[in-house]
Amino acid sequence: MNEIKGRRKEIDEIDSEILRLLNRRADIVVEIGRVKKNENVDFHSPERERQILERIEKLNPGPFPNNALRAVYREILSASLSLEQPLKVAYFGPKATFTHLAAMQQFGSSAQYIPIGSIKEVFDTVEREHVNYGVIPIENSTEGVVSYTLDMFIDSDLKIAAEIMTEISHNLLSLTGKMEDIKRVYSHPQATAQCRGWLEKNLPGIHVVEASSTAKAAELAAKEQKSGAIASELAAKLYGLKIVQKRIEDIVNNYTRFLVIARKHPSRTGKDKTSIMFSIKDKPGALYFMLEPFAKNKINLTKIESRPSRKKAWEYIFFVDLEGHIEDKRVKKTLEEVKKESLSLKVLGSYPAVQISK
């Protein structure tokens, strides 16, 4: 017991030193903020944040895990930035949705988050400079692409500034936390589809009521003693619900990709992705000639989607994700060649590529 007390005293001393250093760091951040304001420099630098996170991961000897270290520093950076100026982030959907979670994953809990009712309104809010960034869903690994998000880029001048990969994990929530008390379940249709097998096995015959979002499902369940909801852990905290069962999704490794939109994209990091859109000329082999420069210049395409142009019947716009940054010579050269074969070509943004941990 004396040994435990001694070790705990060491931890207390270390915690006191961490606190002292955090406040010293905060003082320097405030000083830098004053200089930025005087020199009219953008108060938020995603490039600098990325450098800090990469540096501490490389310096980390362990045993503290890098993923946890990154999460800790994400919050330190978020809190430090709020001392200069609150970062305003608009996101699609009500509080406690997966888009909200993705935004917090990217910007930390100290940013100011503004829920927006539609994807179009998120674009409008960023374009009007009411916020610094917007966060919107673009695709799910099992449900596919969010077509409306693609359509918004056709007329918008906003750029993709980052991508966020979030693992989608559904939980069954209720007021009592007891499965036997649940007589109905509220859920968004997509969440229902992803948990159908579990529901049929564990709650056979239970009526599932459609909700506009997983957060709305949690809000409804919080008003009824005998109702449950399929939603996130954040929704449980927000609406005072207990977790009946975690991770009830039928397919594991279900990810949703979100995009951060802003008025400009960041500079190259060396591990980047570029998103473009183009329309093609109506002639035999048109798509082949559009894609040929990528193959010739060894540019890897990670995604290609098509959407009707909305301007002319049977005319399509193609959305492509490729490896590399627009500032890379090889990418720039390739896109110049592609432009010659296209009716139009638009760069939607170059941004750091995110790798999913296996």
Coordinates of C-alpha atoms in Angstrom, one line a residue:
M1 CA 0.0 0.0 0.0
N2 CA 2.9 2.4 0.8
E3 CA 4.3 1.7 -2.7
I4 CA 1.0 2.6 -4.3
K5 CA 0.8 5.9 -2.3
G6 CA 4.3 6.7 -3.3
R7 CA 3.6 6.1 -7.0
R8 CA 0.4 8.2 -6.8
K9 CA 2.4 11.0 -5.3
E10 CA 4.7 10.9 -8.3
I11 CA 1.7 11.0 -10.6
D12 CA 0.3 14.0 -8.7
E13 CA 3.7 15.8 -9.1
I14 CA 3.8 15.0 -12.8
D15 CA 0.2 16.2 -13.3
S16 CA 1.1 19.5 -11.6
E17 CA 4.1 19.9 -13.9
I18 CA 1.9 19.1 -17.0
L19 CA -0.6 21.8 -15.8
R20 CA 2.1 24.3 -15.4
L21 CA 3.5 23.6 -18.8
L22 CA 0.1 23.7 -20.5
N23 CA -0.5 27.2 -19.0
R24 CA 2.9 28.3 -20.1
R25 CA 2.1 27.0 -23.6
A26 CA -1.2 28.9 -23.5
D27 CA 0.5 32.2 -22.6
I28 CA 2.8 31.8 -25.7
V29 CA -0.3 31.0 -27.9
V30 CA -2.0 34.2 -26.7
E31 CA 1.2 36.2 -27.6
I32 CA 1.3 34.6 -31.0
G33 CA -2.4 35.5 -31.4
R34 CA -1.6 39.2 -30.8
V35 CA 1.2 39.2 -33.4
K36 CA -1.1 37.5 -35.9
K37 CA -3.8 40.1 -35.4
N38 CA -1.3 43.0 -35.8
E39 CA 0.2 41.5 -38.9
N40 CA -3.3 40.5 -40.3
V41 CA -2.4 36.8 -40.5
D42 CA -5.0 34.0 -40.5
F43 CA -5.5 33.0 -36.9
H44 CA -6.0 29.3 -37.8
S45 CA -3.1 27.4 -39.5
P46 CA -4.1 23.8 -40.3
E47 CA -0.5 23.2 -41.7
R48 CA 1.0 24.2 -38.3
E49 CA -1.4 21.9 -36.4
R50 CA -0.5 19.0 -38.8
Q51 CA 3.2 19.7 -38.2
I52 CA 2.8 19.6 -34.4
L53 CA 0.8 16.4 -34.5
E54 CA 3.3 14.6 -36.8
R55 CA 6.2 15.8 -34.7
I56 CA 4.9 14.6 -31.4
E57 CA 4.0 11.2 -32.9
K58 CA 7.6 10.8 -34.2
L59 CA 9.1 11.9 -30.8
N60 CA 6.8 9.5 -28.8
P61 CA 8.9 6.6 -27.4
G62 CA 5.8 5.0 -25.8
P63 CA 4.3 3.3 -23.9
F64 CA 1.6 6.0 -24.3
P65 CA -0.1 5.1 -27.6
N66 CA 0.1 7.5 -30.6
N67 CA -3.7 7.4 -31.3
A68 CA -4.4 8.6 -27.7
L69 CA -1.5 11.1 -27.9
R70 CA -3.0 12.5 -31.0
A71 CA -6.5 12.8 -29.3
V72 CA -4.9 14.6 -26.3
Y73 CA -3.1 17.1 -28.5
R74 CA -6.1 17.6 -30.7
E75 CA -7.8 19.0 -27.5
I76 CA -4.8 21.0 -26.5
L77 CA -4.7 22.6 -29.9
S78 CA -8.4 23.2 -29.9
A79 CA -8.4 24.9 -26.5
S80 CA -5.3 26.9 -27.3
L81 CA -6.9 28.2 -30.5
S82 CA -10.0 29.2 -28.6
L83 CA -7.8 31.6 -26.5
E84 CA -7.0 33.5 -29.7
Q85 CA -10.4 33.4 -31.3
P86 CA -13.2 30.7 -31.3
L87 CA -13.0 28.6 -34.4
K88 CA -16.5 28.5 -36.0
V89 CA -17.6 25.3 -37.7
A90 CA -20.9 24.6 -39.4
Y91 CA -22.0 21.0 -39.8
F92 CA -24.9 19.2 -41.4
G93 CA -27.5 17.9 -39.0
P94 CA -28.6 18.4 -35.4
K95 CA -26.3 17.9 -32.4
A96 CA -24.9 14.4 -31.6
T97 CA -25.1 13.1 -35.2
F98 CA -22.1 11.4 -36.8
T99 CA -21.3 14.6 -38.8
H100 CA -21.1 16.5 -35.4
L101 CA -18.8 13.7 -34.1
A102 CA -16.6 14.0 -37.2
A103 CA -16.4 17.8 -36.8
M104 CA -15.3 17.3 -33.2
Q105 CA -12.8 14.7 -34.3
Q106 CA -11.2 17.2 -36.7
F107 CA -11.4 20.4 -34.6
G108 CA -11.6 19.4 -31.0
S109 CA -14.2 20.2 -28.4
S110 CA -13.3 23.9 -27.9
A111 CA -14.4 25.0 -31.3
Q112 CA -17.8 26.6 -31.7
Y113 CA -20.1 24.2 -33.5
I114 CA -23.2 25.4 -35.5
P115 CA -25.8 22.7 -36.6
I116 CA -27.2 23.4 -40.0
G117 CA -30.4 21.9 -41.4
S118 CA -29.2 21.1 -45.0
I119 CA -26.0 20.5 -46.9
K120 CA -26.8 23.6 -49.1
E121 CA -27.1 25.8 -46.1
V122 CA -23.7 24.6 -44.9
F123 CA -22.2 25.7 -48.2
D124 CA -24.0 29.0 -48.0
T125 CA -22.9 29.6 -44.4
V126 CA -19.2 29.1 -45.3
E127 CA -19.5 31.1 -48.5
R128 CA -21.0 34.1 -46.6
E129 CA -18.0 33.9 -44.2
H130 CA -20.3 33.3 -41.2
V131 CA -18.0 30.4 -40.2
N132 CA -14.5 29.3 -40.8
Y133 CA -15.3 25.8 -42.0
G134 CA -18.1 23.5 -42.9
V135 CA -18.3 19.7 -42.4
I136 CA -20.5 17.6 -44.7
P137 CA -20.8 13.8 -45.4
I138 CA -19.6 12.6 -48.8
E139 CA -19.8 8.8 -48.8
N140 CA -20.3 5.7 -46.6
S141 CA -18.3 2.5 -47.1
T142 CA -21.5 0.4 -47.2
E143 CA -24.2 2.9 -48.4
G144 CA -22.2 4.7 -51.1
V145 CA -21.9 8.3 -52.1
V146 CA -24.0 11.3 -50.9
S147 CA -25.1 12.6 -54.4
Y148 CA -26.4 15.9 -53.1
T149 CA -23.0 16.8 -51.7
L150 CA -21.4 16.2 -55.1
D151 CA -24.1 18.3 -56.8
M152 CA -23.3 21.3 -54.5
F153 CA -19.7 21.5 -55.8
I154 CA -20.9 22.1 -59.4
D155 CA -21.9 25.7 -58.7
S156 CA -19.8 26.4 -55.5
D157 CA -16.3 28.0 -55.5
L158 CA -15.6 26.5 -52.0
K159 CA -12.6 24.2 -51.7
I160 CA -12.1 20.9 -49.9
A161 CA -9.7 21.6 -47.1
A162 CA -9.6 18.2 -45.4
E163 CA -11.3 14.8 -45.2
I164 CA -12.4 13.0 -42.1
M165 CA -12.8 9.2 -41.8
T166 CA -15.2 8.2 -39.0
E167 CA -16.0 4.7 -38.0
I168 CA -19.8 4.4 -37.7
S169 CA -20.8 2.5 -34.6
H170 CA -24.4 2.3 -33.6
N171 CA -25.7 1.8 -30.0
L172 CA -29.0 0.9 -28.6
L173 CA -30.1 3.5 -26.0
S174 CA -33.0 3.9 -23.6
L175 CA -33.9 5.6 -20.3
T176 CA -33.7 2.5 -18.2
G177 CA -30.8 0.7 -20.0
K178 CA -32.8 -2.5 -19.9
M179 CA -33.6 -4.3 -23.1
E180 CA -36.8 -5.9 -21.7
D181 CA -38.3 -2.5 -21.2
I182 CA -38.1 -1.6 -24.9
K183 CA -41.4 -1.8 -26.8
R184 CA -40.4 0.4 -29.7
V185 CA -37.2 1.7 -31.3
Y186 CA -36.6 5.1 -33.0
S187 CA -34.0 5.2 -35.7
H188 CA -32.9 6.9 -38.9
P189 CA -33.6 4.6 -41.9
Q190 CA -29.9 4.3 -42.7
A191 CA -29.1 3.2 -39.1
T192 CA -32.0 0.8 -39.2
A193 CA -30.6 -0.8 -42.4
Q194 CA -27.2 -1.2 -40.9
C195 CA -28.5 -2.9 -37.7
R196 CA -31.4 -4.9 -39.2
G197 CA -29.9 -8.3 -38.5
W198 CA -29.2 -7.5 -34.9
L199 CA -32.7 -6.1 -34.4
E200 CA -34.3 -9.2 -35.9
K201 CA -32.3 -11.5 -33.7
N202 CA -32.4 -9.5 -30.4
L203 CA -35.7 -7.5 -30.6
P204 CA -37.9 -9.6 -32.9
G205 CA -41.3 -8.0 -33.6
I206 CA -40.3 -4.7 -32.1
H207 CA -41.8 -1.7 -34.0
V208 CA -39.1 0.5 -35.5
V209 CA -40.2 4.1 -35.9
E210 CA -38.4 6.3 -38.5
A211 CA -36.7 9.5 -37.2
S212 CA -35.1 12.3 -39.2
S213 CA -31.7 11.6 -37.6
T214 CA -30.1 9.4 -35.0
A215 CA -30.0 12.4 -32.7
K216 CA -33.7 13.0 -33.2
A217 CA -34.3 9.3 -32.4
A218 CA -32.4 9.7 -29.1
E219 CA -34.4 12.9 -28.3
L220 CA -37.7 11.0 -28.9
A221 CA -36.6 8.0 -26.8
A222 CA -35.7 10.3 -23.9
K223 CA -39.3 11.2 -23.6
E224 CA -40.7 7.7 -23.4
Q225 CA -39.9 5.1 -20.7
K226 CA -40.6 2.1 -22.9
S227 CA -38.8 3.3 -26.1
G228 CA -35.2 2.8 -27.4
A229 CA -33.1 4.6 -30.0
I230 CA -30.3 3.7 -32.3
A231 CA -27.7 6.5 -31.9
S232 CA -24.2 7.5 -30.8
E233 CA -22.7 7.6 -27.4
L234 CA -22.6 11.4 -27.7
A235 CA -26.4 11.3 -28.1
A236 CA -26.7 9.2 -25.0
K237 CA -24.8 11.9 -23.0
L238 CA -26.8 14.7 -24.6
Y239 CA -30.2 13.3 -23.9
G240 CA -29.6 11.5 -20.6
L241 CA -30.0 8.0 -22.0
K242 CA -28.3 4.7 -20.9
I243 CA -26.5 2.4 -23.3
V244 CA -28.4 -0.9 -23.6
Q245 CA -26.0 -2.5 -26.0
K246 CA -22.9 -1.1 -27.8
R247 CA -21.9 -1.7 -31.5
I248 CA -25.1 -3.3 -32.8
E249 CA -24.3 -2.7 -36.5
D250 CA -24.3 -5.8 -38.6
I251 CA -21.1 -5.0 -40.6
V252 CA -18.0 -4.0 -38.8
N253 CA -15.5 -1.6 -40.3
N254 CA -18.3 0.7 -41.5
Y255 CA -16.8 4.1 -42.2
T256 CA -18.2 7.4 -43.4
R257 CA -16.0 9.9 -45.1
F258 CA -16.7 13.6 -44.4
L259 CA -15.3 16.7 -46.2
V260 CA -14.2 19.9 -44.6
I261 CA -15.1 22.8 -46.9
A262 CA -13.5 26.3 -46.7
R263 CA -12.6 29.2 -48.9
K264 CA -9.2 27.8 -49.8
H265 CA -7.3 24.5 -49.6
P266 CA -4.1 23.9 -47.7
S267 CA -0.6 23.7 -49.1
R268 CA 1.0 20.3 -50.0
T269 CA 2.1 17.9 -47.3
G270 CA 3.6 15.1 -49.4
K271 CA 0.7 12.8 -48.6
D272 CA -2.2 14.5 -50.3
K273 CA -5.3 13.8 -52.3
T274 CA -6.9 16.1 -55.0
S275 CA -10.5 16.1 -56.0
I276 CA -11.6 17.4 -59.4
M277 CA -14.7 17.5 -61.6
F278 CA -14.9 17.5 -65.3
S279 CA -17.4 17.2 -68.2
I280 CA -16.6 15.4 -71.4
K281 CA -17.1 16.0 -75.1
D282 CA -19.8 13.9 -76.8
K283 CA -17.6 11.7 -79.0
P284 CA -16.6 8.1 -79.2
G285 CA -13.9 7.2 -76.6
A286 CA -14.3 10.5 -74.8
L287 CA -13.9 9.0 -71.3
Y288 CA -11.0 6.9 -72.4
F289 CA -9.1 10.0 -73.6
M290 CA -9.9 11.8 -70.4
L291 CA -8.5 9.0 -68.3
E292 CA -5.5 8.3 -70.5
P293 CA -3.2 11.1 -69.1
F294 CA -3.6 9.7 -65.5
A295 CA -2.4 6.3 -66.6
K296 CA 0.4 7.7 -68.7
N297 CA 1.7 9.9 -65.9
K298 CA 1.2 7.2 -63.3
I299 CA -1.4 9.2 -61.3
N300 CA -3.5 6.8 -59.1
L301 CA -7.2 7.5 -59.1
T302 CA -8.9 6.5 -55.8
K303 CA -12.5 7.3 -56.8
I304 CA -14.6 8.2 -59.8
E305 CA -18.3 9.0 -59.8
S306 CA -20.7 10.4 -62.4
R307 CA -23.6 12.8 -62.1
P308 CA -26.1 14.3 -64.6
S309 CA -25.0 17.8 -65.5
R310 CA -28.5 19.3 -65.0
K311 CA -27.8 21.6 -68.0
K312 CA -28.2 19.2 -70.9
A313 CA -29.9 15.8 -71.2
W314 CA -27.6 12.8 -71.1
E315 CA -24.6 15.1 -70.4
Y316 CA -22.6 13.9 -67.3
I317 CA -20.1 15.4 -64.9
F318 CA -17.4 13.1 -63.5
F319 CA -16.0 13.5 -60.0
V320 CA -12.5 12.1 -59.5
D321 CA -10.2 11.7 -56.5
L322 CA -6.5 11.3 -57.3
E323 CA -3.3 10.9 -55.3
G324 CA -1.1 14.0 -55.1
H325 CA -1.5 17.8 -54.7
I326 CA -2.3 20.4 -57.3
E327 CA 1.1 21.9 -56.6
D328 CA 2.9 18.7 -57.6
K329 CA 4.4 19.0 -61.1
R330 CA 3.2 15.6 -62.3
V331 CA -0.4 16.4 -61.1
K332 CA -0.4 19.8 -62.7
K333 CA 0.9 18.5 -66.0
T334 CA -1.7 15.7 -66.0
L335 CA -4.6 18.1 -65.3
E336 CA -3.4 20.4 -68.2
E337 CA -3.6 17.4 -70.5
V338 CA -7.0 16.4 -69.2
K339 CA -8.3 20.0 -69.6
K340 CA -7.6 19.8 -73.4
E341 CA -9.9 16.9 -73.7
S342 CA -12.7 18.2 -71.5
L343 CA -15.6 20.7 -71.9
S344 CA -14.8 22.0 -68.4
L345 CA -12.5 21.1 -65.5
K346 CA -12.6 22.3 -62.0
V347 CA -10.2 21.6 -59.1
L348 CA -12.3 21.1 -55.9
G349 CA -9.3 21.1 -53.6
S350 CA -6.1 19.4 -52.5
Y351 CA -5.8 18.2 -49.0
P352 CA -4.1 15.7 -46.7
A353 CA -5.1 12.1 -47.4
V354 CA -6.4 10.2 -44.4
Q355 CA -5.4 6.6 -43.9
I356 CA -7.8 4.2 -42.1
S357 CA -6.0 2.3 -39.3
K358 CA -6.3 -1.4 -39.8

